[in-house]
Amino acid sequence: MNRIFLDYQSTTPVDPRVVNAMLPYFTEHFGNPHSVEHSFGIQAQAAIDVALARIADVIGATADEIVITSGATEANNLALRGTLPVGKKSHLISAVTEHQSVLGTLAALKEEGHATTLMPVDGEGLIDVAAVDAAIRPTTRIVSVMAVNSEIGVVQPYAELGQLCRSRDVLFHVDAAQGFGRVPLDMKRDCIDLLSVSAHKIYGPKGVGALYVGAAARSLMRAQVTGGGQQGGLRAGTLPTPLIVGFGEASRLMKEERASEVARLADLRKRLWTQLVAHVGGVHLNGSADYRWVGNLNLRFDDVDADSLLLMLPHLAISTGSACTAGTPEPSKVLRALGLSLEQASQSVRIGLGRMTTPEEVDQAVALISQAAARLRG
């Protein structure tokens, strides 16, 4: 039996078109982009300039506002740590449902003496903008919120939060690892000061990401990786030309194909949901049905332990939560934040659809889940 990958929130396969764009920069055009004294370095830097423009174009930014990182985790750290004033204690606001790279950084900052507030979410996983407004203090430096939740796919009201932060003179950071190229993001319109991205979530290579740094944040930003002063002094280190070229091509494809892909995934998700309800039964949606990325279904199956279900599905790649917290015995903190009981959270799985998902794979997945759930219930 062929394996079926339905865990597109954890990672994505590299698009063959992206691979083709990258290959020459491993061998033929291998120059160091910082060696501007000769044509090899100049050629590499020119390719990076094109890629940065393509990344920026997705979010209504410019190439000089993009700082390349090793991924969204480093970008989140740079955004949160790099904008704090030296010698002063600040207040940071986020949500209980954020990615561990944000929550872990906030926990470390709290140990260093900074204050943090983690906002609750409602039963659909959404943040109350008015509650964030009430939580802002005179010492609040930054509000950090995921655009699209990595577990339940819920799209937060980032535009409203951005406008709030701008009116209160607070920096607004968005973790867009799951939202970049998927939901409409415009840095100026949405009043976003900092935005984190990861290439491997958009059919690009692993090991490269970016942080958008707007003018207000740039004036405050201090590098967290120091050395040669590359990237305007905001992040030192030799830029990985092949990875950045792939990141740029992946970004271009995400923008150009977004409308058609959203429509296709919406059809696939409807197909998957309808069949699961009909053939498995006792299935419930976790998180908002209306404010949700179309490629995500986080589902709870009555009387079915999720870990046991996954063990019975060796040919189907689905998960019980974020890849960055997989393997922990505790039920998902995101699901618990929605108000689910321990038992309900332990009955939940995340199914992610993506560019390579076919209708036939959806049908096969339904058949496999149906058979496994029936055995567990029996």
Coordinates of C-alpha atoms in Angstrom, one line a residue:
M1 CA 0.0 0.0 0.0
N2 CA 1.3 3.5 -0.8
R3 CA 1.9 5.9 2.0
I4 CA -0.4 8.9 2.2
F5 CA 0.9 12.2 3.6
L6 CA -1.7 14.3 5.3
D7 CA 0.4 16.2 7.8
Y8 CA 1.1 19.4 5.8
Q9 CA 1.1 21.6 8.9
S10 CA 4.3 19.8 10.1
T11 CA 6.1 20.3 6.8
T12 CA 5.7 20.2 3.0
P13 CA 7.6 18.3 0.3
V14 CA 9.9 20.5 -1.8
D15 CA 8.2 21.4 -5.0
P16 CA 10.2 20.0 -8.0
R17 CA 10.1 23.5 -9.5
V18 CA 11.8 24.8 -6.4
V19 CA 14.5 22.0 -6.5
N20 CA 15.2 22.9 -10.2
A21 CA 15.7 26.6 -9.2
M22 CA 18.1 25.7 -6.4
L23 CA 20.3 23.1 -8.1
P24 CA 22.6 25.5 -10.1
Y25 CA 23.5 27.3 -6.9
F26 CA 25.0 24.2 -5.3
T27 CA 27.4 23.6 -8.2
E28 CA 27.7 26.1 -11.1
H29 CA 26.9 29.4 -9.2
F30 CA 28.5 28.5 -5.8
G31 CA 30.0 31.9 -5.0
N32 CA 29.9 33.5 -1.5
P33 CA 27.3 36.3 -1.9
H34 CA 29.5 38.5 0.4
S35 CA 32.5 38.2 -1.8
V36 CA 31.6 41.2 -3.9
E37 CA 35.2 41.6 -5.4
H38 CA 34.5 39.0 -8.2
S39 CA 31.8 37.7 -10.4
F40 CA 31.1 34.6 -8.5
G41 CA 30.0 36.5 -5.4
I42 CA 28.2 39.2 -7.4
Q43 CA 26.2 36.5 -9.2
A44 CA 25.2 34.8 -5.9
Q45 CA 24.2 38.2 -4.4
A46 CA 22.1 39.0 -7.5
A47 CA 20.2 35.7 -7.1
I48 CA 19.6 36.5 -3.5
D49 CA 18.3 39.9 -4.3
V50 CA 15.7 38.4 -6.7
A51 CA 14.7 35.9 -4.0
L52 CA 14.3 38.5 -1.3
A53 CA 12.1 40.5 -3.6
R54 CA 9.9 37.5 -4.2
I55 CA 9.5 36.8 -0.5
A56 CA 8.7 40.4 0.2
D57 CA 6.2 40.6 -2.6
V58 CA 3.9 38.0 -0.9
I59 CA 3.4 40.3 2.1
G60 CA 3.5 43.8 0.5
A61 CA 7.0 44.5 1.7
T62 CA 10.3 45.4 0.1
A63 CA 13.5 43.2 -0.2
D64 CA 15.4 45.4 2.3
E65 CA 12.8 44.7 5.0
I66 CA 13.5 40.9 4.9
V67 CA 16.1 39.4 7.2
I68 CA 17.0 35.8 6.4
T69 CA 17.2 33.3 9.3
S70 CA 17.5 29.6 9.8
G71 CA 13.7 29.2 10.1
A72 CA 10.6 30.6 11.9
T73 CA 12.0 29.6 15.4
E74 CA 15.0 31.8 15.0
A75 CA 12.8 34.5 13.4
N76 CA 10.5 34.4 16.4
N77 CA 13.4 34.7 18.8
L78 CA 14.9 37.6 16.9
A79 CA 11.5 39.4 16.9
L80 CA 10.9 39.0 20.6
R81 CA 14.4 39.3 22.0
G82 CA 15.9 41.8 19.5
T83 CA 13.3 44.6 20.1
L84 CA 13.6 44.7 23.9
P85 CA 15.4 47.7 25.3
V86 CA 18.7 47.2 27.0
G87 CA 18.7 47.5 30.8
K88 CA 14.9 47.9 31.1
K89 CA 12.2 45.3 31.8
S90 CA 9.4 45.1 29.3
H91 CA 6.0 43.6 29.1
L92 CA 5.1 41.2 26.3
I93 CA 1.6 39.9 25.3
S94 CA 0.9 36.7 23.4
A95 CA -1.7 33.8 23.5
V96 CA -1.9 30.5 25.3
T97 CA -2.2 28.8 21.9
E98 CA 1.0 30.0 20.4
H99 CA 3.8 27.9 18.9
Q100 CA 6.4 26.6 21.4
S101 CA 9.1 28.8 19.8
V102 CA 7.2 31.8 21.1
L103 CA 6.0 30.4 24.4
G104 CA 9.5 29.0 25.2
T105 CA 11.1 32.4 24.4
L106 CA 8.5 34.2 26.5
A107 CA 9.2 31.8 29.4
A108 CA 12.9 32.5 29.2
L109 CA 12.4 36.2 29.1
K110 CA 10.2 36.0 32.1
E111 CA 13.0 34.3 34.0
E112 CA 15.2 37.2 33.0
G113 CA 12.8 39.6 34.7
H114 CA 10.5 40.7 31.9
A115 CA 6.7 40.5 32.4
T116 CA 4.5 38.4 30.1
T117 CA 0.7 38.0 29.6
L118 CA -0.7 35.0 27.8
M119 CA -4.2 35.7 26.5
P120 CA -6.9 33.0 26.7
V121 CA -9.0 32.0 23.6
D122 CA -12.6 31.3 23.3
G123 CA -14.1 27.9 22.5
E124 CA -13.3 28.4 18.8
G125 CA -9.7 29.3 19.4
L126 CA -10.0 33.0 18.8
I127 CA -8.5 35.9 20.7
D128 CA -10.6 38.7 22.0
V129 CA -9.1 42.0 20.6
A130 CA -10.8 44.0 23.4
A131 CA -9.1 41.8 26.0
V132 CA -5.7 42.4 24.4
D133 CA -6.4 46.2 24.5
A134 CA -7.2 45.9 28.2
A135 CA -4.0 43.9 28.8
I136 CA -1.7 46.5 27.3
R137 CA 0.4 48.4 29.9
P138 CA 2.7 51.4 29.7
T139 CA 5.7 49.0 29.6
T140 CA 4.2 46.7 26.9
R141 CA 6.7 46.5 24.0
I142 CA 5.3 43.8 21.8
V143 CA 2.2 41.8 21.1
S144 CA 2.9 38.4 19.3
V145 CA 0.2 36.3 17.7
M146 CA 0.1 33.5 15.2
A147 CA -1.8 34.3 11.9
V148 CA -2.9 30.7 11.4
N149 CA -2.7 28.3 14.3
S150 CA -0.4 25.3 13.6
E151 CA -2.7 22.8 15.3
I152 CA -6.3 23.8 14.7
G153 CA -5.9 26.0 11.6
V154 CA -7.8 29.0 13.2
V155 CA -7.1 32.3 11.6
Q156 CA -6.7 35.0 14.2
P157 CA -8.0 38.6 13.7
Y158 CA -4.5 39.8 12.9
A159 CA -5.6 42.9 11.0
E160 CA -7.7 44.2 14.0
L161 CA -4.8 43.4 16.4
G162 CA -2.4 45.2 14.2
Q163 CA -4.6 48.3 14.1
L164 CA -4.9 48.1 17.9
C165 CA -1.2 47.9 18.4
R166 CA -0.5 50.7 16.1
S167 CA -3.0 52.9 18.0
R168 CA -1.4 52.0 21.3
D169 CA 2.2 52.5 20.0
V170 CA 3.1 48.8 20.6
L171 CA 5.0 46.6 18.2
F172 CA 2.9 43.8 16.6
H173 CA 4.6 40.5 15.7
V174 CA 2.9 37.8 13.6
D175 CA 4.2 34.2 13.4
A176 CA 3.1 33.5 9.8
A177 CA 4.8 30.1 9.4
Q178 CA 1.4 28.6 8.6
G179 CA -0.2 31.7 7.0
F180 CA 2.5 33.0 4.6
G181 CA 1.1 32.8 1.0
R182 CA -2.1 31.2 2.3
V183 CA -4.1 34.0 3.9
P184 CA -4.0 37.7 2.8
L185 CA -1.2 39.4 4.6
D186 CA -0.1 43.0 3.9
M187 CA 2.4 44.6 6.3
K188 CA 1.2 48.2 5.8
R189 CA -2.5 47.5 5.6
D190 CA -2.5 45.2 8.6
C191 CA -0.1 47.3 10.6
I192 CA 2.4 44.5 11.1
D193 CA 5.9 45.4 12.4
L194 CA 7.5 42.0 12.5
L195 CA 6.5 38.8 10.7
S196 CA 8.1 35.3 10.8
V197 CA 8.2 32.8 7.9
S198 CA 9.6 29.3 7.3
A199 CA 10.4 28.0 3.8
H200 CA 9.7 24.4 4.6
K201 CA 6.0 25.2 5.3
I202 CA 5.6 26.5 1.7
Y203 CA 7.1 23.7 -0.4
G204 CA 10.6 25.1 0.0
P205 CA 13.8 23.7 1.6
K206 CA 14.3 23.2 5.3
G207 CA 16.8 25.3 7.2
V208 CA 15.9 28.7 6.0
G209 CA 13.3 31.3 7.0
A210 CA 12.9 35.0 7.3
L211 CA 11.8 37.8 9.6
Y212 CA 10.1 40.9 8.1
V213 CA 11.3 43.9 10.0
G214 CA 9.3 47.1 9.5
A215 CA 10.7 50.6 10.0
A216 CA 9.5 51.0 13.6
A217 CA 11.0 47.7 14.7
R218 CA 14.2 48.2 12.7
S219 CA 15.0 51.3 14.7
L220 CA 14.9 49.2 17.9
M221 CA 16.3 45.9 16.6
R222 CA 19.5 44.4 18.0
A223 CA 21.1 41.3 16.4
Q224 CA 21.0 38.1 18.4
V225 CA 23.5 36.3 16.1
T226 CA 26.6 38.5 15.8
G227 CA 29.8 38.3 13.8
G228 CA 30.4 39.7 10.4
G229 CA 27.7 42.3 10.3
Q230 CA 25.8 40.8 7.4
Q231 CA 22.2 41.8 6.6
G232 CA 22.6 45.3 7.8
G233 CA 24.0 44.1 11.1
L234 CA 20.7 42.4 12.1
R235 CA 21.9 38.8 11.6
A236 CA 25.4 37.7 11.0
G237 CA 26.6 34.7 9.0
T238 CA 27.1 33.7 5.3
L239 CA 23.8 33.6 3.5
P240 CA 22.9 30.1 2.1
T241 CA 22.4 31.1 -1.5
P242 CA 20.7 27.8 -2.7
L243 CA 18.3 27.8 0.2
I244 CA 17.3 31.4 -0.3
V245 CA 16.9 30.9 -4.1
G246 CA 14.5 28.0 -3.3
F247 CA 12.7 30.1 -0.7
G248 CA 12.2 32.8 -3.2
E249 CA 10.8 30.4 -5.9
A250 CA 8.5 28.8 -3.3
S251 CA 7.2 32.2 -2.4
R252 CA 6.6 33.2 -6.0
L253 CA 4.6 30.0 -6.5
M254 CA 2.6 30.5 -3.3
K255 CA 1.5 33.9 -4.5
E256 CA 0.8 33.0 -8.1
E257 CA -1.2 29.8 -7.3
R258 CA -2.9 30.9 -4.1
A259 CA -6.4 31.5 -5.5
S260 CA -6.6 28.2 -7.4
E261 CA -5.0 26.3 -4.5
V262 CA -7.4 27.7 -1.9
A263 CA -10.4 26.6 -4.1
R264 CA -8.9 23.1 -4.7
L265 CA -8.2 22.5 -1.0
A266 CA -11.6 23.8 0.0
D267 CA -13.1 21.1 -2.2
L268 CA -10.8 18.4 -0.8
R269 CA -11.5 19.4 2.8
K270 CA -15.3 19.3 2.2
R271 CA -14.9 15.9 0.6
L272 CA -12.9 14.6 3.6
W273 CA -15.2 16.1 6.2
T274 CA -18.4 14.8 4.5
Q275 CA -17.1 11.3 4.1
L276 CA -15.8 11.1 7.6
V277 CA -19.1 12.2 9.0
A278 CA -20.9 9.6 6.8
H279 CA -18.6 6.7 7.3
V280 CA -17.0 7.1 10.7
G281 CA -19.6 9.1 12.6
G282 CA -19.1 10.6 16.1
V283 CA -16.7 13.2 14.6
H284 CA -16.4 16.8 15.9
L285 CA -14.4 19.8 14.6
N286 CA -12.0 21.5 17.0
G287 CA -11.7 25.2 16.4
S288 CA -13.7 27.7 14.4
A289 CA -15.4 26.4 11.2
D290 CA -15.6 30.0 9.7
Y291 CA -12.2 31.5 10.6
R292 CA -10.0 28.6 9.5
W293 CA -7.3 27.8 6.9
V294 CA -8.9 25.5 4.3
G295 CA -6.1 23.0 4.4
N296 CA -6.7 22.0 8.1
L297 CA -9.1 19.8 9.9
N298 CA -8.5 19.1 13.6
L299 CA -11.0 16.4 14.5
R300 CA -12.2 14.6 17.6
F301 CA -13.6 11.0 17.2
D302 CA -15.9 9.8 20.0
D303 CA -14.7 6.6 21.8
V304 CA -11.4 6.6 19.8
D305 CA -8.0 7.2 21.4
A306 CA -6.0 9.2 19.0
D307 CA -2.6 7.6 19.8
S308 CA -4.1 4.1 19.3
L309 CA -5.7 5.3 16.0
L310 CA -2.3 6.5 14.7
L311 CA -0.7 3.2 15.6
M312 CA -3.3 1.4 13.4
L313 CA -2.6 3.7 10.5
P314 CA 1.0 3.0 9.5
H315 CA 0.5 4.0 5.9
L316 CA -1.3 7.3 6.8
A317 CA 0.6 10.4 8.0
I318 CA -1.6 12.4 10.4
S319 CA -0.7 13.7 13.8
T320 CA -2.1 14.5 17.3
G321 CA -0.6 18.0 17.4
S322 CA 2.4 20.2 16.6
A323 CA 5.5 18.5 15.3
C324 CA 7.5 20.7 17.8
T325 CA 5.7 19.2 20.8
A326 CA 5.2 15.6 19.4
G327 CA 6.2 12.8 21.7
T328 CA 5.1 14.5 24.9
P329 CA 2.6 12.6 27.0
E330 CA 0.4 15.6 27.8
P331 CA -2.6 16.3 25.6
S332 CA -2.3 19.4 23.4
K333 CA -2.3 22.7 25.3
V334 CA -4.1 24.2 22.3
L335 CA -7.0 21.8 22.6
R336 CA -7.2 22.2 26.3
A337 CA -7.3 26.0 25.8
L338 CA -10.5 25.5 23.8
G339 CA -12.2 23.9 26.8
L340 CA -11.8 20.3 25.8
S341 CA -11.5 17.8 28.6
L342 CA -8.4 15.6 28.9
E343 CA -10.3 12.7 27.3
Q344 CA -11.6 14.8 24.5
A345 CA -8.2 16.2 23.7
S346 CA -6.8 12.6 23.7
Q347 CA -9.4 11.7 21.0
S348 CA -8.2 14.4 18.6
V349 CA -6.1 14.3 15.5
R350 CA -4.8 16.9 13.0
I351 CA -5.2 16.3 9.3
G352 CA -3.4 18.7 6.9
L353 CA -4.1 18.9 3.2
G354 CA -1.6 20.3 0.7
R355 CA -0.4 20.9 -2.8
M356 CA 0.3 17.2 -3.6
T357 CA -2.9 15.8 -2.0
T358 CA -5.3 14.1 -4.4
P359 CA -9.0 13.2 -4.2
E360 CA -8.0 9.6 -4.4
E361 CA -5.8 10.0 -1.3
V362 CA -8.6 11.6 0.6
D363 CA -10.9 8.7 -0.2
Q364 CA -8.2 6.2 0.8
A365 CA -7.6 8.0 4.0
V366 CA -11.3 8.0 4.9
A367 CA -11.4 4.2 4.3
L368 CA -8.4 3.6 6.5
I369 CA -9.6 5.8 9.3
S370 CA -13.1 4.3 9.1
Q371 CA -11.7 0.7 9.5
A372 CA -9.4 1.6 12.3
A373 CA -12.0 3.6 14.2
A374 CA -14.5 0.7 13.9
R375 CA -12.0 -1.8 15.3
L376 CA -11.1 0.5 18.2
R377 CA -14.8 1.1 19.0
G378 CA -15.5 -2.6 18.7

